[in-house]
Tab-separated table of C-alpha atoms and ligand atoms in Angstrom:
chain	number	residue	atom	x	y	z
D	248	MET	CA	34.383	-12.083	221.413
D	249	TYR	CA	36.554	-13.241	224.102
D	250	ILE	CA	36.218	-11.098	226.850
D	251	VAL	CA	37.797	-12.730	230.643
D	252	PHE	CA	36.611	-11.309	234.335
D	253	PHE	CA	39.327	-10.030	236.343
D	254	GLY	CA	40.004	-9.121	239.808
D	255	ALA	CA	39.746	-9.866	243.713
D	256	PRO	CA	37.745	-13.082	245.031
D	257	GLY	CA	34.185	-11.018	246.189
D	258	VAL	CA	34.910	-8.622	243.033
D	259	GLY	CA	31.651	-9.316	241.727
D	260	LYS	CA	33.172	-10.865	239.004
D	261	GLY	CA	30.897	-13.109	238.088
D	262	THR	CA	27.354	-11.143	238.618
D	263	GLN	CA	29.099	-9.418	236.843
D	264	ALA	CA	29.949	-11.844	234.106
D	265	GLN	CA	26.558	-13.577	234.589
D	266	LEU	CA	24.484	-10.457	233.861
D	267	VAL	CA	26.907	-9.366	230.594
D	268	ALA	CA	26.576	-13.378	229.223
D	269	SER	CA	22.640	-13.107	229.435
D	270	ARG	CA	21.816	-9.750	228.210
D	271	ASN	CA	24.194	-10.126	225.339
D	272	THR	CA	23.685	-13.359	224.424
D	273	ILE	CA	27.700	-14.467	224.725
D	274	GLY	CA	28.497	-18.060	226.352
D	275	HIS	CA	29.864	-17.610	230.386
D	276	LEU	CA	31.954	-20.172	231.917
D	277	SER	CA	33.331	-19.827	235.307
D	278	THR	CA	36.087	-22.718	235.639
D	279	GLY	CA	34.507	-22.333	239.792
D	280	ASP	CA	31.247	-23.345	238.737
D	281	GLU	CA	33.008	-26.249	237.139
D	282	PHE	CA	34.812	-27.334	240.124
D	283	ARG	CA	32.419	-26.738	242.084
D	284	ARG	CA	29.220	-28.668	239.699
D	285	ASN	CA	31.631	-31.470	239.752
D	286	ILE	CA	32.568	-31.063	243.130
D	287	ARG	CA	28.172	-31.707	243.538
D	288	GLU	CA	28.061	-34.351	241.176
D	289	GLY	CA	30.986	-36.289	242.974
D	290	THR	CA	32.599	-36.762	239.212
D	291	GLY	CA	35.722	-38.678	239.499
D	292	LEU	CA	37.456	-34.930	239.159
D	293	GLY	CA	35.209	-33.406	241.908
D	294	LYS	CA	36.999	-35.685	243.794
D	295	GLN	CA	40.074	-34.540	242.312
D	296	VAL	CA	40.139	-31.187	243.373
D	297	GLN	CA	37.165	-30.969	246.406
D	298	ASN	CA	39.298	-30.582	248.724
D	299	ILE	CA	41.653	-28.322	247.385
D	300	VAL	CA	38.557	-25.495	246.086
D	301	GLU	CA	37.420	-26.047	250.434
D	302	SER	CA	40.627	-24.820	251.172
D	303	GLY	CA	41.158	-22.158	248.879
D	304	ALA	CA	44.058	-22.738	246.832
D	305	LEU	CA	44.613	-23.318	243.323
D	306	VAL	CA	43.859	-26.464	241.427
D	307	PRO	CA	46.266	-27.042	239.569
D	308	ASP	CA	46.919	-25.380	236.279
D	309	GLU	CA	46.997	-28.829	233.362
D	310	LEU	CA	43.096	-29.363	235.445
D	311	THR	CA	42.349	-26.074	235.079
D	312	THR	CA	43.028	-25.185	231.111
D	313	ALA	CA	41.435	-28.700	230.330
D	314	ILE	CA	38.355	-27.767	231.618
D	315	VAL	CA	38.765	-25.165	229.622
D	316	ARG	CA	39.544	-26.777	227.193
D	317	ASP	CA	36.462	-29.091	226.565
D	318	ALA	CA	34.487	-26.437	227.535
D	319	LEU	CA	34.861	-24.344	224.526
D	320	ALA	CA	34.344	-26.876	222.190
D	321	GLN	CA	30.761	-26.943	222.816
D	322	GLU	CA	28.289	-25.229	220.018
D	323	LYS	CA	27.216	-22.725	223.033
D	324	PHE	CA	30.911	-20.856	223.205
D	325	ALA	CA	30.896	-20.906	219.592
D	326	ASN	CA	30.565	-17.023	218.916
D	327	GLY	CA	32.600	-16.544	221.956
D	328	CYS	CA	32.769	-16.713	225.483
D	329	ILE	CA	33.307	-15.107	228.557
D	330	PHE	CA	36.059	-16.137	231.410
D	331	ASP	CA	34.706	-15.419	234.941
D	332	GLY	CA	37.232	-16.577	237.631
D	333	PHE	CA	40.486	-17.852	234.978
D	334	PRO	CA	42.930	-17.576	234.365
D	335	ARG	CA	44.056	-17.040	237.552
D	336	THR	CA	47.479	-17.572	236.669
D	337	ILE	CA	50.562	-16.037	234.307
D	338	GLN	CA	50.812	-21.016	233.112
D	339	GLN	CA	46.992	-19.862	232.924
D	340	ALA	CA	46.974	-16.970	230.421
D	341	LYS	CA	49.604	-18.554	228.817
D	342	ASP	CA	47.997	-22.044	228.124
D	343	LEU	CA	44.419	-19.708	227.237
D	344	ASP	CA	45.700	-17.726	224.701
D	345	ALA	CA	47.522	-20.667	222.568
D	346	ILE	CA	44.139	-22.577	223.047
D	347	LEU	CA	42.526	-19.651	221.090
D	348	ALA	CA	45.490	-19.126	218.790
D	349	GLU	CA	44.791	-23.067	217.880
D	350	SER	CA	41.183	-21.851	215.951
D	351	GLY	CA	42.574	-18.522	214.816
D	352	SER	CA	40.563	-16.153	218.127
D	353	ALA	CA	42.623	-14.206	220.712
D	354	ILE	CA	40.922	-12.437	223.520
D	355	THR	CA	38.946	-9.497	222.716
D	356	CYS	CA	39.310	-7.228	226.272
D	357	ILE	CA	39.576	-8.472	230.339
D	358	VAL	CA	37.308	-6.396	232.620
D	359	ASN	CA	39.878	-5.610	235.713
D	360	ILE	CA	36.453	-4.786	238.612
D	361	GLU	CA	38.464	-2.970	241.285
D	362	VAL	CA	36.989	-2.754	245.481
D	363	PRO	CA	38.526	-1.995	247.829
D	364	GLU	CA	39.726	-5.102	249.518
D	365	SER	CA	37.870	-3.710	253.272
D	366	GLU	CA	34.678	-4.564	251.158
D	367	ILE	CA	35.393	-7.506	249.959
D	368	VAL	CA	36.022	-9.744	252.977
D	369	SER	CA	32.330	-8.425	253.663
D	370	ARG	CA	30.706	-8.842	251.390
D	371	LEU	CA	32.111	-13.034	251.112
D	372	LEU	CA	31.315	-13.167	254.630
D	373	LEU	CA	27.226	-12.238	253.288
D	374	ARG	CA	28.061	-14.352	251.026
D	375	GLY	CA	28.441	-17.561	252.738
D	376	ARG	CA	29.542	-20.619	250.080
D	377	ALA	CA	31.264	-23.575	251.576
D	378	ASP	CA	34.917	-22.058	251.608
D	379	ASP	CA	33.491	-18.800	253.087
D	380	ASN	CA	34.472	-18.743	256.161
D	381	GLU	CA	36.854	-15.987	257.215
D	382	GLU	CA	39.860	-18.726	257.473
D	383	VAL	CA	39.258	-19.767	253.721
D	384	ILE	CA	38.547	-16.490	252.541
D	385	ARG	CA	41.762	-14.847	253.913
D	386	LYS	CA	43.767	-17.956	252.163
D	387	ARG	CA	41.735	-17.430	248.327
D	388	LEU	CA	43.334	-13.258	249.274
D	389	ALA	CA	46.693	-13.995	249.843
D	390	VAL	CA	46.215	-16.734	246.631
D	391	TYR	CA	45.098	-13.710	244.548
D	392	HIS	CA	47.763	-11.302	245.664
D	393	ASP	CA	50.533	-14.033	245.076
D	394	GLU	CA	49.001	-15.892	242.155
D	395	THR	CA	46.514	-13.715	240.469
D	396	ALA	CA	47.193	-10.919	240.776
D	397	PRO	CA	50.039	-11.031	238.453
D	398	VAL	CA	47.816	-11.719	235.274
D	399	ILE	CA	47.096	-9.008	235.463
D	400	ASP	CA	51.054	-6.820	234.414
D	401	TYR	CA	50.970	-9.888	231.466
D	402	TYR	CA	48.095	-9.044	230.747
D	403	TYR	CA	48.812	-5.118	230.272
D	404	ALA	CA	51.446	-5.400	227.331
D	405	THR	CA	48.238	-5.979	224.635
D	406	SER	CA	46.406	-2.188	226.092
D	407	LYS	CA	43.504	-4.017	226.231
D	408	VAL	CA	43.155	-4.085	229.716
D	409	VAL	CA	40.087	-2.151	230.911
D	410	THR	CA	39.285	-0.440	234.657
D	411	VAL	CA	35.896	-0.263	236.049
D	412	ASN	CA	35.329	-0.128	240.040
D	413	GLY	CA	32.921	-2.261	241.505
D	414	ASN	CA	32.175	-0.344	244.366
D	415	SER	CA	28.376	0.012	243.588
D	416	THR	CA	25.338	-1.451	242.484
D	417	MET	CA	24.970	-4.476	240.318
D	418	GLU	CA	23.360	-2.441	237.737
D	419	GLU	CA	25.648	0.926	237.933
D	420	VAL	CA	29.174	-1.354	237.435
D	421	TYR	CA	26.832	-3.554	234.680
D	422	ASP	CA	26.627	-0.161	232.884
D	423	SER	CA	30.503	0.429	233.175
D	424	VAL	CA	31.710	-2.197	231.979
D	425	MET	CA	29.499	-2.000	228.745
D	426	ALA	CA	30.136	0.917	228.558
D	427	ALA	CA	34.123	0.438	229.067
D	428	LEU	CA	32.912	-2.551	226.991
D	429	GLY	CA	31.681	-0.234	223.947
D	430	LEU	CA	28.514	-2.275	224.000
D	431	ASN	CA	25.262	-0.511	224.084
D	432	VAL	CA	23.737	-0.668	227.411
D	433	ALA	CA	21.070	-2.767	226.706
U	578	ADP	P1	35.220	-16.521	243.691
U	578	ADP	O1	34.010	-15.755	243.345
U	578	ADP	O2	35.857	-16.211	244.999
U	578	ADP	O3	36.908	-15.885	242.904
U	578	ADP	P2	35.842	-19.228	242.302
U	578	ADP	O4	34.741	-19.317	242.184
U	578	ADP	O5	36.117	-18.086	241.329
U	578	ADP	O6	35.713	-17.657	243.340
U	578	ADP	O7	36.775	-20.080	242.519
U	578	ADP	C1	36.442	-20.506	243.459
U	578	ADP	C2	37.077	-22.219	243.456
U	578	ADP	O8	37.493	-22.581	242.623
U	578	ADP	C3	39.367	-21.349	244.321
U	578	ADP	O9	39.143	-20.386	245.448
U	578	ADP	C4	39.748	-22.214	243.400
U	578	ADP	O10	39.836	-22.758	244.682
U	578	ADP	C5	38.425	-22.798	242.335
U	578	ADP	N1	39.034	-21.649	240.635
U	578	ADP	C6	38.194	-21.279	240.522
U	578	ADP	N2	39.168	-21.457	239.459
U	578	ADP	C7	40.180	-21.774	239.217
U	578	ADP	C8	41.061	-21.679	238.269
U	578	ADP	N3	41.027	-20.865	237.534
U	578	ADP	N4	43.050	-21.499	238.434
U	578	ADP	C9	42.499	-22.440	239.560
U	578	ADP	N5	41.595	-22.884	240.833
U	578	ADP	C10	40.364	-22.678	240.203
């Protein structure tokens, strides 16, 4: 099963991706977590992307797709993967289709989580991550509108998109996501 969690920064896709993955024993891959881990550990990749991530811009597609391609070779993704924060551009979406096609697979479903923008900004300010100050949040939302939002149109053409209202409690959103995926609530 290959599931993409899609939505603006702050809609809770990371939280839901983690919940669905751990409660249903599916691998979880967050490109944001991968970049932050590399920055923390001071790897070459971390040094390459630190300024980009802290400014709220997108890491170049080639670097991001390479991370995903390498990660998917791990045993923990043998039965599928929940993608969180990837793809964020149409190019990345095409790259992901190509990577999965190499092993005769394809995306199963795209879970599109929606939350009103006013709610998003207050959530992100509360979260208080290094890239969660108001200026960078505004930049991340602008990047989302310009580069990432069009990805959902790319996916609509596949009829694999399910939309979930993210503007309620974590457990309520979880139940909606599981129902949308056609899975029994665990
Ligand atoms: P959020 O929880 O706000 O959606 P993420 O943890 O997914 O944030 O991503 C944080 C930052 O990491 C992004 O602002 C961007 O700089 C970088 N990043 C994460 N995923 C990608 C991606 N697929 N393509 C390019 N850059 C990415």
